mmCIF file of C-alpha atoms and ligand atoms in Angstrom:
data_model
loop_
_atom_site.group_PDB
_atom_site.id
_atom_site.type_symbol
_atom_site.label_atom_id
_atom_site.label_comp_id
_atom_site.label_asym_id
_atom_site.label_seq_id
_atom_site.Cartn_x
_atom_site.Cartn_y
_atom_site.Cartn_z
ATOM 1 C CA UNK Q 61 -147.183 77.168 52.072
ATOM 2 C CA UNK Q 62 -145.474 80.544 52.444
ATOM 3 C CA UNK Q 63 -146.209 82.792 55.038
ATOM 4 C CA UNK Q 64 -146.267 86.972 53.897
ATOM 5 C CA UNK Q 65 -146.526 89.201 57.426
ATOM 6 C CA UNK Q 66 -149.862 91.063 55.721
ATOM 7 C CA UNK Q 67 -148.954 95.272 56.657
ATOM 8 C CA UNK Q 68 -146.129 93.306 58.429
ATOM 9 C CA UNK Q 69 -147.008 92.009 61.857
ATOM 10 C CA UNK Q 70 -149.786 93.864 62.221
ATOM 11 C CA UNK Q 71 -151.612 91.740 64.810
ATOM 12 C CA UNK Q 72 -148.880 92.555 67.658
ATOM 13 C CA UNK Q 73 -147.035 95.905 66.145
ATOM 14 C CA UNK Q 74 -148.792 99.191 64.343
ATOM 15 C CA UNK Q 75 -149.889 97.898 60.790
ATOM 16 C CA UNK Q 76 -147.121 99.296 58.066
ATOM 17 C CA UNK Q 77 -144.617 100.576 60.513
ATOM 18 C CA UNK Q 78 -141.333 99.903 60.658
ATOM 19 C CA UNK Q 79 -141.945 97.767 63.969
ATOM 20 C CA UNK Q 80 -144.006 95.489 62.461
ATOM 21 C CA UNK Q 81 -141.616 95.272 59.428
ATOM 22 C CA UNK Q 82 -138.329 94.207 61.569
ATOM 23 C CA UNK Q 83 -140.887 91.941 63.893
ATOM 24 C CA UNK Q 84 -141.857 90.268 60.656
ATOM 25 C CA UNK Q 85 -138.169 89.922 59.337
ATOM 26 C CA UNK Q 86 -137.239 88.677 62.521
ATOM 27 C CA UNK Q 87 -139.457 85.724 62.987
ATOM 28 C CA UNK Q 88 -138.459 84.627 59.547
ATOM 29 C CA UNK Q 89 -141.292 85.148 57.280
ATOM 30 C CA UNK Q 90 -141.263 84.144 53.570
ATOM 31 C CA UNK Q 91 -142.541 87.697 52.448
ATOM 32 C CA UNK Q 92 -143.651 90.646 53.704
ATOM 33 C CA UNK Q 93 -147.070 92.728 52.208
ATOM 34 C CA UNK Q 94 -147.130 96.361 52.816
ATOM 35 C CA UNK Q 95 -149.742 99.068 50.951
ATOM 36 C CA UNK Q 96 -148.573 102.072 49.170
ATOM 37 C CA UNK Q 97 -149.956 105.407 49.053
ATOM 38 C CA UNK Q 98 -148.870 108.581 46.864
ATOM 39 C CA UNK Q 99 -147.826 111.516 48.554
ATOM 40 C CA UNK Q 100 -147.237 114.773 47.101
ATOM 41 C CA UNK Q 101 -143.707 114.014 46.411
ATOM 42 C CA UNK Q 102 -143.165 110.521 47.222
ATOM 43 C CA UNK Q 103 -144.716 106.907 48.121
ATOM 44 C CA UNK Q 104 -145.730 106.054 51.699
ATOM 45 C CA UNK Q 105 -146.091 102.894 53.323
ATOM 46 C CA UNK Q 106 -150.182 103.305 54.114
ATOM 47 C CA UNK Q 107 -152.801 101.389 53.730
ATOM 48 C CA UNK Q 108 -155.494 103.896 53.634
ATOM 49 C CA UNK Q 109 -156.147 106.893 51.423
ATOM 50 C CA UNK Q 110 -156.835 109.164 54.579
ATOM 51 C CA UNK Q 111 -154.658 109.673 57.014
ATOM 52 C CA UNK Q 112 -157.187 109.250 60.061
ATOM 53 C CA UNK Q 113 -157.481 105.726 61.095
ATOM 54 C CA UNK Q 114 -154.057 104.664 61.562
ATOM 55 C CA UNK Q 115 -152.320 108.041 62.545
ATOM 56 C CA UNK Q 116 -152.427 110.962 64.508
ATOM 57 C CA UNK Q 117 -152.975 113.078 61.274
ATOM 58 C CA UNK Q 118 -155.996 113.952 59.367
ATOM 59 C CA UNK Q 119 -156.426 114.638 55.537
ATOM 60 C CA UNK Q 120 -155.492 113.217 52.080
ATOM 61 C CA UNK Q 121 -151.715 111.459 52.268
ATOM 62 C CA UNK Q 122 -151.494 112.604 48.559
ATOM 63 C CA UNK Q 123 -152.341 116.107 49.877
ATOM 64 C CA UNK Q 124 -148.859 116.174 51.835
ATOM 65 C CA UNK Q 125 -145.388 115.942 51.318
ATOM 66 C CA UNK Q 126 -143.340 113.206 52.915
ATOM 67 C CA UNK Q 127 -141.721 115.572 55.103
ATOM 68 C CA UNK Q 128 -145.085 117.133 56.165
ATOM 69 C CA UNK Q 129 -146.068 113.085 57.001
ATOM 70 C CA UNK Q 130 -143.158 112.691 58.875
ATOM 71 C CA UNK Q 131 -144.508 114.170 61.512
ATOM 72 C CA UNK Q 132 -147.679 112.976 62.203
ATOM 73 C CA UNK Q 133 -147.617 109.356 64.705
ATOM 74 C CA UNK Q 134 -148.487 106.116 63.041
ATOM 75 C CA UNK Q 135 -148.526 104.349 66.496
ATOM 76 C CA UNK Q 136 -146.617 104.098 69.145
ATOM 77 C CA UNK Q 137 -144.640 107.166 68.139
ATOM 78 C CA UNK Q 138 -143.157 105.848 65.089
ATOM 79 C CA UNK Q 139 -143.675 107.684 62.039
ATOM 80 C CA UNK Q 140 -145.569 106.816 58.186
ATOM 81 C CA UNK Q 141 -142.167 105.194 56.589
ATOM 82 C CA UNK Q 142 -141.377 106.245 52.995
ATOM 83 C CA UNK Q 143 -141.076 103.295 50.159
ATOM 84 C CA UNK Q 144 -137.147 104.375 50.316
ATOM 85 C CA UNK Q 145 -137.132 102.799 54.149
ATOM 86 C CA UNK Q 146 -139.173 99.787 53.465
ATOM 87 C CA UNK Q 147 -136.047 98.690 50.937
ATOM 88 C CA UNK Q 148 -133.211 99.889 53.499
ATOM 89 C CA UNK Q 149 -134.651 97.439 56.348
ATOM 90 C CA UNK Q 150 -135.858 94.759 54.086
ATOM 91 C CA UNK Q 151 -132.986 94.676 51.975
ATOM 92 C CA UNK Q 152 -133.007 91.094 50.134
ATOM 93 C CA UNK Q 153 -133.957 89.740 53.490
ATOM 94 C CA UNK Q 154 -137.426 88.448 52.287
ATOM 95 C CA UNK Q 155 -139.911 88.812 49.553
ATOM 96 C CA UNK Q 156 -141.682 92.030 49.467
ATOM 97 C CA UNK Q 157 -145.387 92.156 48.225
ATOM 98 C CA UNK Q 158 -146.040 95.781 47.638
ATOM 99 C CA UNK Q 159 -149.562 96.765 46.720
ATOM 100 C CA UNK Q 160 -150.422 99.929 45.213
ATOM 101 C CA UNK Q 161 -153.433 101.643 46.820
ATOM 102 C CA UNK Q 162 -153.815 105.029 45.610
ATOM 103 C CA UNK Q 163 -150.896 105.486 43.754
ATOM 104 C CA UNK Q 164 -150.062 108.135 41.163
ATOM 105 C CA UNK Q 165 -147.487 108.851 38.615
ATOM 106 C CA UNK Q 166 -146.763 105.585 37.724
ATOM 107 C CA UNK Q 167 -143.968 106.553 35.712
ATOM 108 C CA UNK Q 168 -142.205 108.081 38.682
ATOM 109 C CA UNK Q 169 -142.947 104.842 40.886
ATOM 110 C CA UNK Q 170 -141.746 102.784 38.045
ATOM 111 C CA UNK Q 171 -138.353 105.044 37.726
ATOM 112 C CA UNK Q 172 -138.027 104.428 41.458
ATOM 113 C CA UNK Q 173 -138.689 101.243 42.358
ATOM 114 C CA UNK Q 174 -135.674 100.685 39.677
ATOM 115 C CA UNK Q 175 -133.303 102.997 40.985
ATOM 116 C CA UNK Q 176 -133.945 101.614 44.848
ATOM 117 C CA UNK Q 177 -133.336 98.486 43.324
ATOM 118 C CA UNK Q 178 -130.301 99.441 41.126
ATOM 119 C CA UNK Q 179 -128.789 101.448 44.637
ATOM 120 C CA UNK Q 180 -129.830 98.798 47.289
ATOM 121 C CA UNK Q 181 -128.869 95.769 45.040
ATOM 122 C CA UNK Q 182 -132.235 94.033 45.132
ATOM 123 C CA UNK Q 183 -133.079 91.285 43.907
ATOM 124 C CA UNK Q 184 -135.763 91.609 41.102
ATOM 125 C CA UNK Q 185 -136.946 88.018 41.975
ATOM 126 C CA UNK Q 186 -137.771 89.488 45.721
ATOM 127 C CA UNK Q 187 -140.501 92.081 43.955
ATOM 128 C CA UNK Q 188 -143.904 91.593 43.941
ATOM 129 C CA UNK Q 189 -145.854 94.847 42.798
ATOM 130 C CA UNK Q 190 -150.191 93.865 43.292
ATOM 131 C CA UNK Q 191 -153.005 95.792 43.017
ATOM 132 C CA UNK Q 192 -156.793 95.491 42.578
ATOM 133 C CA UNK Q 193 -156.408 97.891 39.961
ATOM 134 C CA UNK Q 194 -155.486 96.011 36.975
ATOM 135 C CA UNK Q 195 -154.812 98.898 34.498
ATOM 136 C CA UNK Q 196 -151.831 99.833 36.440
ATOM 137 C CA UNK Q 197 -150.501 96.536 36.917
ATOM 138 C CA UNK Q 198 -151.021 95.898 32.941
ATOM 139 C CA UNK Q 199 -149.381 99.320 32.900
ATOM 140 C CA UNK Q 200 -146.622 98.515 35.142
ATOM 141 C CA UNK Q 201 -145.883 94.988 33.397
ATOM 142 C CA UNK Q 202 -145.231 96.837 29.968
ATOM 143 C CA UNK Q 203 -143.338 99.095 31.240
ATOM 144 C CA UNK Q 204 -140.963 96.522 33.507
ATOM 145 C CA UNK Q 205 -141.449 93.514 31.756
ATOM 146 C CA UNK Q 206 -139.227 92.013 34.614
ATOM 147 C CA UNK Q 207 -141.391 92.882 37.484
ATOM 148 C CA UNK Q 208 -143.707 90.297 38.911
ATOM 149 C CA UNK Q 209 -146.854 91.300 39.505
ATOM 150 C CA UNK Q 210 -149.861 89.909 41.486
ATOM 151 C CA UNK Q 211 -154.002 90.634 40.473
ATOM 152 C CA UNK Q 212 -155.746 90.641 43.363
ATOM 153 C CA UNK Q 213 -159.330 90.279 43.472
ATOM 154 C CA UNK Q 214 -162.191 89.855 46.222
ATOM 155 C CA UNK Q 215 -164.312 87.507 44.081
ATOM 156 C CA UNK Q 216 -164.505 84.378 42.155
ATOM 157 C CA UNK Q 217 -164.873 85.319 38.432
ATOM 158 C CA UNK Q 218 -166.164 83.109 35.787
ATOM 159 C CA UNK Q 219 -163.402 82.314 34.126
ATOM 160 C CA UNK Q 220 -161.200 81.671 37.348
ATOM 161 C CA UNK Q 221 -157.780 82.768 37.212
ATOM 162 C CA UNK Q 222 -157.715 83.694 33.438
ATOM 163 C CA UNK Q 223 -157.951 87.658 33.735
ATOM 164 C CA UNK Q 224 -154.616 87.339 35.995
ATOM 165 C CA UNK Q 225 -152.769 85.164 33.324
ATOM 166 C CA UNK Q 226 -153.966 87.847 30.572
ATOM 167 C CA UNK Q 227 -152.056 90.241 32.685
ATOM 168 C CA UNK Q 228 -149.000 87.909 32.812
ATOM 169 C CA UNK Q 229 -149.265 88.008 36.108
ATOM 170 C CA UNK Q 230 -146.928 85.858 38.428
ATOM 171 C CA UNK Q 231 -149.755 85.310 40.843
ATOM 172 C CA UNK Q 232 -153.204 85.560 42.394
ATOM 173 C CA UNK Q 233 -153.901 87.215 44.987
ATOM 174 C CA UNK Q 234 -157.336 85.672 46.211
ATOM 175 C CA UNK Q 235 -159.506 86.737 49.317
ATOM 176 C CA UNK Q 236 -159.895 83.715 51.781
ATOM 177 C CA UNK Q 237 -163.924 83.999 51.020
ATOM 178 C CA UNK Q 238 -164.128 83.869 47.248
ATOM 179 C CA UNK Q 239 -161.390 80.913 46.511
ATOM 180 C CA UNK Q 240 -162.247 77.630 46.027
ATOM 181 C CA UNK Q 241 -160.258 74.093 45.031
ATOM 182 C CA UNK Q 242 -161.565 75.238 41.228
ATOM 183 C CA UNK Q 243 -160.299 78.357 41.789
ATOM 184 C CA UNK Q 244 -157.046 77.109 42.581
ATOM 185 C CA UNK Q 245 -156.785 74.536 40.453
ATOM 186 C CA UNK Q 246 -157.729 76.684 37.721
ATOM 187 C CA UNK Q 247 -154.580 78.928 38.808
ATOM 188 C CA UNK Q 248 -151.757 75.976 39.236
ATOM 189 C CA UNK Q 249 -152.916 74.989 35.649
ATOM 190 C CA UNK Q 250 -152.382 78.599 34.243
ATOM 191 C CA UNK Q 251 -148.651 78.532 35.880
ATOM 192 C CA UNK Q 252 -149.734 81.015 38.529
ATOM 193 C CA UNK Q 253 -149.175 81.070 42.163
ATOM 194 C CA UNK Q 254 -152.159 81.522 44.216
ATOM 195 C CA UNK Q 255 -152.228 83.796 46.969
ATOM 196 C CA UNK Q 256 -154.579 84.173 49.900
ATOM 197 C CA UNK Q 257 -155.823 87.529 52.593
ATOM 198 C CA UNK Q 258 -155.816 87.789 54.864
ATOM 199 C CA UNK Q 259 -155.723 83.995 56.973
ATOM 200 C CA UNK Q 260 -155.372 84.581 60.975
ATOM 201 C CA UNK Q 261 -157.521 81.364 61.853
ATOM 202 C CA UNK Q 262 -156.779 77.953 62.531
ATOM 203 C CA UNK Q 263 -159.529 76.639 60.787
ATOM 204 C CA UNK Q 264 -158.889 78.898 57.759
ATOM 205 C CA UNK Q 265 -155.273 78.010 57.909
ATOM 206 C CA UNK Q 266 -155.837 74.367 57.358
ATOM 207 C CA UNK Q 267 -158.733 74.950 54.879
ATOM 208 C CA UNK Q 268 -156.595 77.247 52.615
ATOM 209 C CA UNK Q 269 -153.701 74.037 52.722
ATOM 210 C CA UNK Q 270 -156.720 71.494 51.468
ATOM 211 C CA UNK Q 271 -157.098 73.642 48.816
ATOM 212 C CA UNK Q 272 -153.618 74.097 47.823
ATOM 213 C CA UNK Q 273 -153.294 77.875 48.522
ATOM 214 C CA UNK Q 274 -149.437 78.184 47.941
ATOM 215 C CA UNK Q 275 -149.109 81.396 50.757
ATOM 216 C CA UNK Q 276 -151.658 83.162 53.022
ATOM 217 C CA UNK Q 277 -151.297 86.813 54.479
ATOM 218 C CA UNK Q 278 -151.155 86.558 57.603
ATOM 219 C CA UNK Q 279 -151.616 89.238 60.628
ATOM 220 C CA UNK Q 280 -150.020 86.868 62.990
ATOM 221 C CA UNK Q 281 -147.153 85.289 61.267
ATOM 222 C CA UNK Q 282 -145.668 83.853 64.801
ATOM 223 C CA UNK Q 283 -148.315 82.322 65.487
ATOM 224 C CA UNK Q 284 -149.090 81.213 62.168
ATOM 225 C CA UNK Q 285 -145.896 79.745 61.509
ATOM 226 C CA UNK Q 286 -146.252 78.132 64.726
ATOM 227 C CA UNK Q 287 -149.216 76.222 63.844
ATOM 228 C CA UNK Q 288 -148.479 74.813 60.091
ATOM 229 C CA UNK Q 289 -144.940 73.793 62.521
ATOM 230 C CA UNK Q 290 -147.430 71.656 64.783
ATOM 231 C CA UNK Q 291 -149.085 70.494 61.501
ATOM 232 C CA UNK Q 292 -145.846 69.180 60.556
ATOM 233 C CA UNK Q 293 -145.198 67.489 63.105
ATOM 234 C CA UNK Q 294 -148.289 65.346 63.481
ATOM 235 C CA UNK Q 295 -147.849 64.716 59.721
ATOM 236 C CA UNK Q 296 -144.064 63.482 60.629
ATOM 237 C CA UNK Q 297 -145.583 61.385 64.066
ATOM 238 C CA UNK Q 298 -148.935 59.856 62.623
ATOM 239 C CA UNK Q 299 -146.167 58.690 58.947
HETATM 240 O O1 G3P A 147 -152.875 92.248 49.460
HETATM 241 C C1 G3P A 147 -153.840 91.501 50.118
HETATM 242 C C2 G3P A 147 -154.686 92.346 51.037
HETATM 243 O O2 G3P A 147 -153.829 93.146 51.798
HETATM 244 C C3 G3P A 147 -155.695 93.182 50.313
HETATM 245 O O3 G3P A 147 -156.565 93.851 51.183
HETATM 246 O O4 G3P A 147 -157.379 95.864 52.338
HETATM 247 O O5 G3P A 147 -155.751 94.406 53.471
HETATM 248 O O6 G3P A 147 -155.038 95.816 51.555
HETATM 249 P P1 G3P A 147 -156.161 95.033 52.181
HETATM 250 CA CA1 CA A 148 -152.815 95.204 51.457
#
Protein backbone atom coordinates (compact mmCIF):
# COMPACT_ATOMS: atom_id res chain seq x y z
CA UNK A 1 0.00 0.00 0.00
CA UNK A 2 1.60 3.35 -0.82
CA UNK A 3 2.05 5.90 1.54
CA UNK A 4 1.37 9.92 0.07
CA UNK A 5 2.66 12.55 3.06
CA UNK A 6 -1.14 14.29 2.82
CA UNK A 7 -0.02 18.56 2.76
CA UNK A 8 3.35 16.73 3.30
CA UNK A 9 4.13 15.86 6.88
CA UNK A 10 1.76 17.82 8.23
CA UNK A 11 1.34 16.07 11.59
CA UNK A 12 5.03 17.13 12.80
CA UNK A 13 5.92 20.23 10.24
CA UNK A 14 3.45 23.33 9.05
CA UNK A 15 0.92 21.67 6.54
CA UNK A 16 2.14 22.66 2.72
CA UNK A 17 5.44 24.15 3.63
CA UNK A 18 8.46 23.40 2.37
CA UNK A 19 9.45 21.68 5.82
CA UNK A 20 6.99 19.30 5.67
CA UNK A 21 7.78 18.67 1.94
CA UNK A 22 11.70 17.77 2.49
CA UNK A 23 10.52 15.86 5.96
CA UNK A 24 8.25 13.85 3.72
CA UNK A 25 10.96 13.25 0.94
CA UNK A 26 13.25 12.36 3.49
CA UNK A 27 11.56 9.54 5.24
CA UNK A 28 10.94 8.03 1.87
CA UNK A 29 7.38 8.36 1.06
CA UNK A 30 5.78 6.93 -2.13
CA UNK A 31 4.04 10.37 -2.96
CA UNK A 32 3.53 13.47 -1.69
CA UNK A 33 -0.26 15.46 -1.74
CA UNK A 34 -0.14 19.14 -1.59
CA UNK A 35 -3.38 21.69 -2.39
CA UNK A 36 -3.21 24.43 -4.84
CA UNK A 37 -4.59 27.77 -4.72
CA UNK A 38 -4.68 30.63 -7.51
CA UNK A 39 -3.07 33.71 -6.82
CA UNK A 40 -3.28 36.76 -8.75
CA UNK A 41 -0.41 35.83 -10.85
CA UNK A 42 0.53 32.44 -9.97
CA UNK A 43 -0.36 29.00 -8.06
CA UNK A 44 0.36 28.60 -4.33
CA UNK A 45 0.84 25.66 -2.36
CA UNK A 46 -2.47 26.27 0.12
CA UNK A 47 -4.93 24.40 1.17
CA UNK A 48 -7.45 26.95 2.00
CA UNK A 49 -9.10 29.69 -0.02
CA UNK A 50 -8.37 32.33 2.82
CA UNK A 51 -5.35 33.06 3.95
CA UNK A 52 -6.24 33.06 7.83
CA UNK A 53 -5.94 29.69 9.29
CA UNK A 54 -2.65 28.59 8.30
CA UNK A 55 -0.74 32.01 8.00
CA UNK A 56 -0.04 35.14 9.45
CA UNK A 57 -2.03 36.88 6.58
CA UNK A 58 -5.61 37.61 6.14
CA UNK A 59 -7.72 37.86 2.86
CA UNK A 60 -8.40 36.03 -0.46
CA UNK A 61 -4.89 34.20 -1.78
CA UNK A 62 -6.38 34.90 -5.30
CA UNK A 63 -6.64 38.55 -4.16
CA UNK A 64 -2.65 38.75 -3.99
CA UNK A 65 0.23 38.36 -5.97
CA UNK A 66 2.85 35.77 -5.15
CA UNK A 67 5.21 38.33 -4.21
CA UNK A 68 2.63 40.10 -1.94
CA UNK A 69 2.24 36.20 -0.29
CA UNK A 70 5.68 35.95 0.11
CA UNK A 71 5.62 37.76 2.89
CA UNK A 72 3.12 36.74 5.05
CA UNK A 73 4.39 33.43 7.67
CA UNK A 74 2.96 30.05 6.95
CA UNK A 75 4.51 28.70 10.24
CA UNK A 76 7.41 28.70 11.77
CA UNK A 77 8.65 31.57 9.64
CA UNK A 78 8.65 29.87 6.42
CA UNK A 79 6.77 31.35 3.73
CA UNK A 80 3.38 30.10 1.26
CA UNK A 81 5.75 28.21 -1.49
CA UNK A 82 4.82 28.81 -5.15
CA UNK A 83 3.90 25.55 -7.46
CA UNK A 84 7.46 26.53 -9.20
CA UNK A 85 9.23 25.41 -5.62
CA UNK A 86 7.18 22.39 -4.97
CA UNK A 87 8.87 20.93 -8.48
CA UNK A 88 12.52 22.33 -7.61
CA UNK A 89 12.57 20.27 -4.16
CA UNK A 90 10.55 17.38 -5.31
CA UNK A 91 12.18 16.97 -8.46
CA UNK A 92 11.44 13.21 -9.67
CA UNK A 93 12.12 12.28 -6.11
CA UNK A 94 8.52 10.95 -5.48
CA UNK A 95 5.07 11.07 -6.83
CA UNK A 96 3.36 14.30 -6.49
CA UNK A 97 -0.52 14.39 -5.95
CA UNK A 98 -1.46 17.94 -6.60
CA UNK A 99 -5.04 18.90 -5.96
CA UNK A 100 -6.57 21.90 -7.28
CA UNK A 101 -8.59 23.87 -4.71
CA UNK A 102 -9.57 27.10 -6.00
CA UNK A 103 -7.80 27.26 -9.01
CA UNK A 104 -8.28 29.56 -11.98
CA UNK A 105 -7.14 29.91 -15.48
CA UNK A 106 -6.80 26.54 -16.21
CA UNK A 107 -5.22 27.19 -19.36
CA UNK A 108 -2.36 29.00 -17.69
CA UNK A 109 -1.95 26.06 -15.03
CA UNK A 110 -2.09 23.66 -17.84
CA UNK A 111 0.74 25.77 -19.91
CA UNK A 112 2.71 25.58 -16.67
CA UNK A 113 2.61 22.54 -15.21
CA UNK A 114 4.12 21.59 -18.87
CA UNK A 115 6.76 23.97 -19.03
CA UNK A 116 7.95 23.06 -15.16
CA UNK A 117 7.90 19.77 -16.42
CA UNK A 118 9.61 20.37 -19.84
CA UNK A 119 12.47 22.73 -17.63
CA UNK A 120 12.80 20.44 -14.51
CA UNK A 121 12.74 17.14 -16.58
CA UNK A 122 9.81 15.52 -14.79
CA UNK A 123 8.58 12.68 -15.18
CA UNK A 124 4.92 12.75 -16.51
CA UNK A 125 4.35 9.32 -14.79
CA UNK A 126 5.25 11.23 -11.27
CA UNK A 127 1.95 13.68 -11.92
CA UNK A 128 -1.09 13.29 -10.35
CA UNK A 129 -3.43 16.44 -10.87
CA UNK A 130 -7.06 15.65 -8.38
CA UNK A 131 -9.75 17.61 -7.59
CA UNK A 132 -13.33 17.36 -6.26
CA UNK A 133 -14.22 19.43 -9.03
CA UNK A 134 -14.68 17.19 -11.87
CA UNK A 135 -15.26 19.75 -14.70
CA UNK A 136 -11.75 20.82 -14.42
CA UNK A 137 -10.26 17.57 -14.21
CA UNK A 138 -12.48 16.49 -17.43
CA UNK A 139 -11.13 19.84 -18.60
CA UNK A 140 -7.64 19.22 -17.75
CA UNK A 141 -7.66 15.50 -19.22
CA UNK A 142 -8.66 16.92 -22.76
CA UNK A 143 -6.46 19.25 -22.74
CA UNK A 144 -3.25 16.89 -21.49
CA UNK A 145 -4.39 13.72 -22.48
CA UNK A 146 -1.08 12.50 -20.76
CA UNK A 147 -1.76 13.75 -17.35
CA UNK A 148 -3.12 11.41 -14.75
CA UNK A 149 -5.70 12.57 -12.94
CA UNK A 150 -7.47 11.50 -9.67
CA UNK A 151 -11.64 12.22 -8.81
CA UNK A 152 -11.91 12.61 -5.46
CA UNK A 153 -15.06 12.36 -3.72
CA UNK A 154 -16.38 12.34 0.04
CA UNK A 155 -19.16 9.82 -0.64
CA UNK A 156 -20.11 6.50 -1.90
CA UNK A 157 -22.13 7.01 -5.14
CA UNK A 158 -24.41 4.55 -6.66
CA UNK A 159 -22.66 3.49 -9.27
CA UNK A 160 -19.23 3.16 -7.32
CA UNK A 161 -16.27 4.14 -9.10
CA UNK A 162 -17.92 4.62 -12.58
CA UNK A 163 -18.10 8.59 -12.67
CA UNK A 164 -14.10 8.45 -12.12
CA UNK A 165 -13.59 5.93 -15.06
CA UNK A 166 -15.96 8.30 -17.28
CA UNK A 167 -13.37 10.87 -16.54
CA UNK A 168 -10.52 8.49 -17.52
CA UNK A 169 -9.29 8.97 -14.49
CA UNK A 170 -6.10 7.04 -13.23
CA UNK A 171 -7.54 6.86 -9.76
CA UNK A 172 -9.93 7.38 -6.87
CA UNK A 173 -9.44 9.34 -4.45
CA UNK A 174 -11.93 8.05 -1.65
CA UNK A 175 -12.51 9.53 1.95
CA UNK A 176 -11.67 6.82 4.66
CA UNK A 177 -15.62 7.13 5.75
CA UNK A 178 -17.49 6.57 2.51
CA UNK A 179 -15.29 3.47 0.98
CA UNK A 180 -16.18 0.18 1.31
CA UNK A 181 -14.76 -3.50 -0.05
CA UNK A 182 -17.65 -2.77 -2.97
CA UNK A 183 -16.35 0.36 -3.40
CA UNK A 184 -13.06 -0.88 -4.01
CA UNK A 185 -13.71 -3.69 -5.71
CA UNK A 186 -15.83 -1.85 -7.96
CA UNK A 187 -12.59 0.42 -8.67
CA UNK A 188 -9.79 -2.54 -9.20
CA UNK A 189 -12.41 -3.90 -11.75
CA UNK A 190 -12.65 -0.50 -13.66
CA UNK A 191 -8.58 -0.48 -13.87
CA UNK A 192 -8.44 2.32 -11.32
CA UNK A 193 -6.31 2.78 -8.35
CA UNK A 194 -8.08 3.55 -5.25
CA UNK A 195 -6.97 6.13 -3.04
CA UNK A 196 -7.77 6.91 0.56
CA UNK A 197 -7.77 10.59 3.12
CA UNK A 198 -6.76 11.11 5.10
CA UNK A 199 -5.63 7.58 7.37
CA UNK A 200 -3.54 8.62 10.70
CA UNK A 201 -4.99 5.59 12.81
CA UNK A 202 -3.93 2.26 13.47
CA UNK A 203 -7.13 0.83 13.31
CA UNK A 204 -7.97 2.70 10.07
CA UNK A 205 -4.65 1.74 8.70
CA UNK A 206 -5.30 -1.93 8.88
CA UNK A 207 -9.01 -1.55 7.91
CA UNK A 208 -8.18 0.41 4.68
CA UNK A 209 -5.45 -2.85 3.85
CA UNK A 210 -8.64 -5.44 4.38
CA UNK A 211 -10.23 -3.60 1.95
CA UNK A 212 -7.57 -3.36 -0.54
CA UNK A 213 -7.07 0.46 -0.50
CA UNK A 214 -3.89 0.59 -2.78
CA UNK A 215 -2.42 4.10 -0.80
CA UNK A 216 -3.74 6.19 2.15
CA UNK A 217 -2.86 9.97 2.85
CA UNK A 218 -1.33 10.07 5.59
CA UNK A 219 -0.46 13.10 8.17
CA UNK A 220 2.08 10.97 9.83
CA UNK A 221 3.92 9.13 7.20
CA UNK A 222 6.86 8.07 9.84
CA UNK A 223 4.84 6.70 11.81
CA UNK A 224 2.70 5.24 9.34
CA UNK A 225 5.30 3.61 7.50
CA UNK A 226 6.46 2.40 10.70
CA UNK A 227 3.47 0.48 11.46
CA UNK A 228 2.49 -1.37 7.97
CA UNK A 229 6.77 -2.20 8.66
CA UNK A 230 5.61 -3.99 12.03
CA UNK A 231 2.69 -5.48 9.99
CA UNK A 232 5.20 -6.99 7.86
CA UNK A 233 6.96 -8.39 10.02
CA UNK A 234 4.43 -10.39 11.99
CA UNK A 235 3.16 -11.46 8.53
CA UNK A 236 6.98 -12.69 7.79
CA UNK A 237 7.21 -14.33 11.76
CA UNK A 238 3.61 -15.92 12.15
CA UNK A 239 4.48 -17.58 7.79
O1 LIG B 1 -6.66 14.83 -1.52
C1 LIG B 1 -7.21 14.19 -0.42
C2 LIG B 1 -7.58 15.16 0.67
O2 LIG B 1 -6.49 16.02 0.87
C3 LIG B 1 -8.83 15.94 0.38
O3 LIG B 1 -9.23 16.72 1.47
O4 LIG B 1 -9.50 18.88 2.62
O5 LIG B 1 -7.50 17.52 3.07
O6 LIG B 1 -7.76 18.68 0.89
P1 LIG B 1 -8.46 18.00 2.03
CA1 LIG C 1 -5.80 17.99 -0.12
Amino acid sequence: MKVFAHRGASGDFPENTKSAILEALKVGVDGIEVDIQSSLDNYMVIHDSWLDRTTSGKGKVSDFTAYELSKVDAGNGEKIPTIQQLFDWNNNKSLLNIELKHTFELERFAAQLERNIEAKKISKANILVSSFDHHQLLWLKNRLPWLNIGALTSSIPINYAKFAKDLDAFSVHVDKNFVNKAFVDDAKKRGLKIYAYTVDKEQDITLMLKYGIDGIFTNYPVQTKAYLLSLQKVQLTSA
